[in-house]
Each structure stands twice: as structure tokens, then as C-alpha cells.
Amino acid sequence: MTLLTRAIPVLSDNYAWLLRDSATGTTAIVDPGESGPIEAVLDAEGGRLDFILLTHHHADHVGGTEALRAHYHARVAGPASEQHRMPALDIPLHDDDSIAIGNSQGQVIAVPGHTMGHIALYFPDPPTLFCGDTLFSLGCGRLFEGTPEQMFHSLHRFDALPDNTLVCCGHEYTQSNAAFALHADPANTALAARAEEVTRLRAAGKPTIPSTLGQERATNPFLRSADATTLGRLRREKDSF
């Protein structure tokens, strides 16, 4: 059993993620910021949507939920602690819960920081992490609600995951993140190589994600921060960079 994953560009720089369990055809979408582009893909591929998975309450991640729910009668799952400020949840999710997409079993990981109830979803076959706005390629989310200590802890919730884990984040921010990362860590040769790759991909109109956790561990200054104080300093610098 394998989970097939692809990105669907929505809004100006968001990605929604389409998941399909190869054994059963069960289909889910992660963080549908708008419905139109997602409906176009789904209807071209059989018109099936079973689950809508939400990582946090921000409008650019949930904006298409109600239209998709109404159109496909999909069930909505998301962080239980944010259910008062997002579309109604059929399946409230808590830390360490499991959620099945067909035969594919996912794990819920609480990752507060960007928002207080933010969650990530990890599926092991193949290793795939849907991390919303917590971890980006070469960056991390703004601390709108949480603290540097929370974000530091949240990023290190991913430490047990393998290097080949696909990082399926919520935005195409990698090129701007690369500019700050090079400023923060100018001697990192792996980062310099990744920044060159990102420039080539964007010049060709191609996405820069998913990356892998191995890449991020080698290049991402926030994931590489030694402690929460360093992460907080970098986040403040990035906010005004």
C-alpha cells in the first residue's frame, strides 16, 4: 500500500496536497486554500474526494473547505483545539492520533508555534510529512501565536523521521527563504548548492518542493538552530529581512 502525493497550486503561492491511497483509491486533500483548482484536478480524475485534512485555521489553508465538502460530501479532519475558528470538523484530531486514508495510516503531530493548535501529518509509505506553515524549505513559519521555544520544540518533533521524508509544506517560499538562509549561514556549502538549484527551478517555472528532511537538516537555519534563543533571533531577523 502506497500513498500517492501531488501538489496543487492555489491562491498566489500556496500549495494544497492531493493524497490518494493506491490500494483503495481513497482520496484526500490537505489545506485547500481555494476550491476551484482542486475541483478541476479531482473532476478530471474521477471526481472523488473522501477527506479534507486541515493543519491550522488560517484562511489561506481552509478557504475552499466548505465548497469541497458540499460538492464531494468529504469528511473534514483538523486540529481539535482550533475547531472553534475553522470549518466544522467531522474528525477532531489530537496529538499522536492516527488517521487512515484507505490503507495508509497517518500520524498526527502537534506542532504549535505558527498557530497554537497547528498540527502536522506524517505518513510512512512513502515517508511524507504534511507540515503546513510550521516547516518550509529553508525556513519556518512566522510566530503569529506561539513562542520561539514552542517552534523549536515543534521542529524537533520531526527528529525521529527519516532523512528521505518528503517535506510537503504550505507555500512556495523557498527562493526568498534561500536569500535569508545564505545571509544567516554563508559558509554552508550544501545551502549554497540548494540555493542555486532553487534559482534554476524557479527560473524554469517549476516548484521547489517537496524537499526532504535530509536536505532541510543540512541547509535550513531554523531546523539547524542550536536552541530556542537562536531560533527566535533568526525569526526576528527574517521578519524584517
CSV table of C-alpha atoms in Angstrom, one decimal:
chain,number,residue,atom,x,y,z
A,1,MET,CA,0.0,0.0,0.0
A,2,THR,CA,1.4,3.4,-1.1
A,3,LEU,CA,0.2,6.9,-0.7
A,4,LEU,CA,0.5,8.9,-3.9
A,5,THR,CA,1.0,12.6,-3.4
A,6,ARG,CA,1.0,15.7,-5.6
A,7,ALA,CA,0.9,19.4,-5.2
A,8,ILE,CA,-1.9,21.6,-6.5
A,9,PRO,CA,-1.0,25.3,-6.7
A,10,VAL,CA,-3.7,27.5,-5.2
A,11,LEU,CA,-4.1,31.3,-4.4
A,12,SER,CA,-0.8,33.2,-5.1
A,13,ASP,CA,1.8,31.0,-3.5
A,14,ASN,CA,0.0,28.2,-1.6
A,15,TYR,CA,0.1,24.5,-2.2
A,16,ALA,CA,-2.8,22.1,-1.4
A,17,TRP,CA,-1.7,18.5,-1.4
A,18,LEU,CA,-3.7,15.7,-3.1
A,19,LEU,CA,-3.3,12.3,-1.5
A,20,ARG,CA,-4.5,9.0,-3.0
A,21,ASP,CA,-4.2,5.6,-1.4
A,22,SER,CA,-3.1,3.3,-4.2
A,23,ALA,CA,-4.8,0.2,-2.8
A,24,THR,CA,-8.3,1.7,-2.3
A,25,GLY,CA,-8.5,4.9,-4.3
A,26,THR,CA,-9.4,6.8,-1.1
A,27,THR,CA,-8.6,10.4,-1.8
A,28,ALA,CA,-7.8,13.4,0.5
A,29,ILE,CA,-6.7,17.0,0.1
A,30,VAL,CA,-4.5,18.8,2.6
A,31,ASP,CA,-5.1,22.5,3.2
A,32,PRO,CA,-7.4,23.6,0.4
A,33,GLY,CA,-7.0,27.4,0.3
A,34,GLU,CA,-9.5,27.6,-2.5
A,35,SER,CA,-11.7,25.1,-4.2
A,36,GLY,CA,-11.6,25.8,-7.9
A,37,PRO,CA,-8.2,24.4,-8.9
A,38,ILE,CA,-8.8,21.4,-6.7
A,39,GLU,CA,-12.2,20.6,-8.2
A,40,ALA,CA,-10.6,20.9,-11.7
A,41,VAL,CA,-8.0,18.2,-10.8
A,42,LEU,CA,-10.4,16.0,-8.9
A,43,ASP,CA,-13.1,16.0,-11.6
A,44,ALA,CA,-10.5,15.2,-14.3
A,45,GLU,CA,-9.5,12.2,-12.3
A,46,GLY,CA,-12.9,10.6,-11.4
A,47,GLY,CA,-14.5,13.2,-9.1
A,48,ARG,CA,-13.7,11.5,-5.8
A,49,LEU,CA,-12.8,13.2,-2.5
A,50,ASP,CA,-13.2,11.4,0.8
A,51,PHE,CA,-11.3,13.6,3.3
A,52,ILE,CA,-10.2,17.2,3.7
A,53,LEU,CA,-7.3,17.5,6.1
A,54,LEU,CA,-6.5,20.8,7.7
A,55,THR,CA,-3.3,21.7,9.5
A,56,HIS,CA,-4.4,25.0,11.1
A,57,HIS,CA,-7.1,27.7,10.9
A,58,HIS,CA,-5.6,30.4,8.6
A,59,ALA,CA,-7.9,31.3,5.7
A,60,ASP,CA,-5.4,30.5,3.0
A,61,HIS,CA,-5.4,26.9,4.2
A,62,VAL,CA,-9.1,26.4,4.8
A,63,GLY,CA,-10.8,28.7,2.3
A,64,GLY,CA,-12.0,26.0,-0.1
A,65,THR,CA,-13.2,23.6,2.6
A,66,GLU,CA,-16.9,24.2,2.6
A,67,ALA,CA,-17.3,24.2,-1.2
A,68,LEU,CA,-15.4,21.0,-1.4
A,69,ARG,CA,-17.3,19.4,1.4
A,70,ALA,CA,-20.6,20.3,-0.2
A,71,HIS,CA,-19.5,19.1,-3.7
A,72,TYR,CA,-18.0,15.8,-2.7
A,73,HIS,CA,-19.5,15.0,0.7
A,74,ALA,CA,-16.0,14.7,2.1
A,75,ARG,CA,-15.3,14.5,5.8
A,76,VAL,CA,-13.2,17.2,7.4
A,77,ALA,CA,-10.4,16.5,9.8
A,78,GLY,CA,-8.3,19.1,11.6
A,79,PRO,CA,-6.8,20.2,14.9
A,80,ALA,CA,-9.4,19.8,17.7
A,81,SER,CA,-8.0,22.8,19.6
A,82,GLU,CA,-8.7,25.1,16.7
A,83,GLN,CA,-12.1,23.8,15.7
A,84,HIS,CA,-13.8,26.9,17.2
A,85,ARG,CA,-12.2,29.1,14.5
A,86,MET,CA,-12.2,26.9,11.4
A,87,PRO,CA,-14.7,25.0,9.3
A,88,ALA,CA,-16.7,22.4,11.3
A,89,LEU,CA,-14.7,19.3,11.9
A,90,ASP,CA,-16.1,15.8,11.4
A,91,ILE,CA,-12.9,14.3,12.8
A,92,PRO,CA,-11.2,16.4,15.5
A,93,LEU,CA,-7.5,15.5,15.7
A,94,HIS,CA,-5.2,15.4,18.7
A,95,ASP,CA,-1.5,14.9,19.2
A,96,ASP,CA,-0.5,11.3,18.4
A,97,ASP,CA,-3.9,10.4,16.9
A,98,SER,CA,-3.9,8.2,13.8
A,99,ILE,CA,-5.9,8.9,10.7
A,100,ALA,CA,-6.5,6.4,7.9
A,101,ILE,CA,-6.6,7.3,4.2
A,102,GLY,CA,-7.7,4.0,2.9
A,103,ASN,CA,-5.0,1.6,3.9
A,104,SER,CA,-2.5,4.4,4.6
A,105,GLN,CA,-2.1,5.2,8.3
A,106,GLY,CA,-1.1,8.7,9.2
A,107,GLN,CA,0.2,10.1,12.5
A,108,VAL,CA,-0.9,13.4,13.9
A,109,ILE,CA,2.0,15.5,15.4
A,110,ALA,CA,1.1,18.7,17.4
A,111,VAL,CA,3.4,21.5,16.3
A,112,PRO,CA,2.4,24.8,18.0
A,113,GLY,CA,4.2,28.0,17.1
A,114,HIS,CA,2.8,29.4,13.9
A,115,THR,CA,-0.6,28.9,15.5
A,116,MET,CA,-1.3,27.4,18.9
A,117,GLY,CA,-3.1,24.4,17.6
A,118,HIS,CA,-1.2,23.7,14.4
A,119,ILE,CA,-0.7,20.0,13.5
A,120,ALA,CA,1.4,18.1,11.0
A,121,LEU,CA,0.5,14.8,9.4
A,122,TYR,CA,3.1,12.1,8.7
A,123,PHE,CA,2.5,9.0,6.5
A,124,PRO,CA,5.3,6.4,6.4
A,125,ASP,CA,4.8,4.7,3.0
A,126,PRO,CA,6.5,6.6,1.4
A,127,PRO,CA,7.7,8.8,4.2
A,128,THR,CA,5.7,12.0,3.7
A,129,LEU,CA,5.2,15.0,6.1
A,130,PHE,CA,2.4,17.5,5.6
A,131,CYS,CA,3.7,20.3,7.8
A,132,GLY,CA,1.5,23.3,6.8
A,133,ASP,CA,3.2,26.5,7.8
A,134,THR,CA,5.5,25.0,10.5
A,135,LEU,CA,8.4,23.9,8.4
A,136,PHE,CA,9.2,25.4,5.0
A,137,SER,CA,12.1,24.5,2.7
A,138,LEU,CA,14.9,26.7,4.1
A,139,GLY,CA,12.5,28.3,6.6
A,140,CYS,CA,9.9,28.1,9.2
A,141,GLY,CA,6.5,29.8,9.9
A,142,ARG,CA,6.1,33.2,11.5
A,143,LEU,CA,5.4,33.1,15.2
A,144,PHE,CA,1.9,34.6,15.0
A,145,GLU,CA,0.7,32.9,18.2
A,146,GLY,CA,3.4,30.8,19.7
A,147,THR,CA,6.9,31.3,21.1
A,148,PRO,CA,10.4,30.5,19.9
A,149,GLU,CA,10.5,27.8,22.5
A,150,GLN,CA,7.3,26.2,21.1
A,151,MET,CA,8.6,26.4,17.5
A,152,PHE,CA,12.0,24.9,18.4
A,153,HIS,CA,10.2,22.0,20.2
A,154,SER,CA,7.8,21.6,17.3
A,155,LEU,CA,10.5,21.4,14.6
A,156,HIS,CA,12.3,18.8,16.7
A,157,ARG,CA,9.2,16.7,16.8
A,158,PHE,CA,10.4,15.6,13.4
A,159,ASP,CA,13.7,14.3,14.6
A,160,ALA,CA,12.7,10.7,14.6
A,161,LEU,CA,11.5,10.8,10.9
A,162,PRO,CA,13.9,9.5,8.2
A,163,ASP,CA,16.0,11.7,6.0
A,164,ASN,CA,14.1,10.7,2.9
A,165,THR,CA,10.8,12.1,4.3
A,166,LEU,CA,9.2,14.3,1.8
A,167,VAL,CA,8.5,17.8,3.2
A,168,CYS,CA,5.2,18.9,1.8
A,169,CYS,CA,4.7,22.4,3.1
A,170,GLY,CA,2.1,25.0,2.5
A,171,HIS,CA,3.9,27.7,0.4
A,172,GLU,CA,6.3,28.3,-2.4
A,173,TYR,CA,8.6,30.5,-0.2
A,174,THR,CA,11.9,28.7,-0.9
A,175,GLN,CA,13.6,31.4,-3.1
A,176,SER,CA,13.0,34.2,-0.6
A,177,ASN,CA,13.9,31.8,2.3
A,178,ALA,CA,17.2,31.0,0.5
A,179,ALA,CA,18.3,34.6,0.4
A,180,PHE,CA,17.9,34.9,4.2
A,181,ALA,CA,19.4,31.4,4.8
A,182,LEU,CA,22.6,32.4,2.9
A,183,HIS,CA,22.7,35.6,5.0
A,184,ALA,CA,22.4,33.6,8.2
A,185,ASP,CA,24.7,30.7,7.3
A,186,PRO,CA,27.1,32.0,4.5
A,187,ALA,CA,29.7,29.2,4.9
A,188,ASN,CA,27.2,26.3,4.3
A,189,THR,CA,28.2,24.7,1.0
A,190,ALA,CA,25.1,22.4,1.0
A,191,LEU,CA,23.0,25.5,1.4
A,192,ALA,CA,24.8,27.3,-1.5
A,193,ALA,CA,24.1,24.4,-3.7
A,194,ARG,CA,20.5,24.2,-2.7
A,195,ALA,CA,20.1,28.0,-3.4
A,196,GLU,CA,21.5,27.5,-6.9
A,197,GLU,CA,19.1,24.6,-7.5
A,198,VAL,CA,16.1,26.7,-6.3
A,199,THR,CA,17.1,29.6,-8.6
A,200,ARG,CA,17.2,27.2,-11.6
A,201,LEU,CA,13.8,25.6,-10.7
A,202,ARG,CA,12.0,28.9,-10.3
A,203,ALA,CA,13.5,30.3,-13.5
A,204,ALA,CA,12.0,27.3,-15.3
A,205,GLY,CA,8.7,27.8,-13.6
A,206,LYS,CA,9.0,24.6,-11.5
A,207,PRO,CA,8.2,24.1,-7.8
A,208,THR,CA,10.9,23.8,-5.3
A,209,ILE,CA,9.0,21.4,-3.0
A,210,PRO,CA,8.7,18.8,-1.8
A,211,SER,CA,12.2,18.8,-0.4
A,212,THR,CA,13.4,16.2,2.0
A,213,LEU,CA,14.1,16.3,5.7
A,214,GLY,CA,17.7,15.3,4.9
A,215,GLN,CA,18.0,18.4,2.8
A,216,GLU,CA,16.4,20.6,5.4
A,217,ARG,CA,18.7,19.2,8.2
A,218,ALA,CA,21.7,20.2,6.1
A,219,THR,CA,20.5,23.6,4.9
A,220,ASN,CA,17.6,25.1,6.9
A,221,PRO,CA,18.9,27.6,9.5
A,222,PHE,CA,15.9,27.3,11.7
A,223,LEU,CA,16.0,23.5,11.8
A,224,ARG,CA,19.7,23.7,12.5
A,225,SER,CA,19.4,26.3,15.3
A,226,ALA,CA,21.2,25.1,18.4
A,227,ASP,CA,18.5,26.3,20.8
A,228,ALA,CA,15.2,28.3,21.0
A,229,THR,CA,17.1,31.6,21.7
A,230,THR,CA,18.9,31.3,18.4
A,231,LEU,CA,15.8,30.3,16.5
A,232,GLY,CA,13.9,33.3,18.0
A,233,ARG,CA,16.7,35.7,16.9
A,234,LEU,CA,16.7,34.3,13.4
A,235,ARG,CA,13.0,34.5,13.2
A,236,ARG,CA,13.0,38.2,14.2
A,237,GLU,CA,15.8,38.9,11.7
A,238,LYS,CA,13.8,37.1,9.0
A,239,ASP,CA,10.7,39.1,9.7
A,240,SER,CA,12.5,42.3,8.8
A,241,PHE,CA,14.9,41.0,6.2
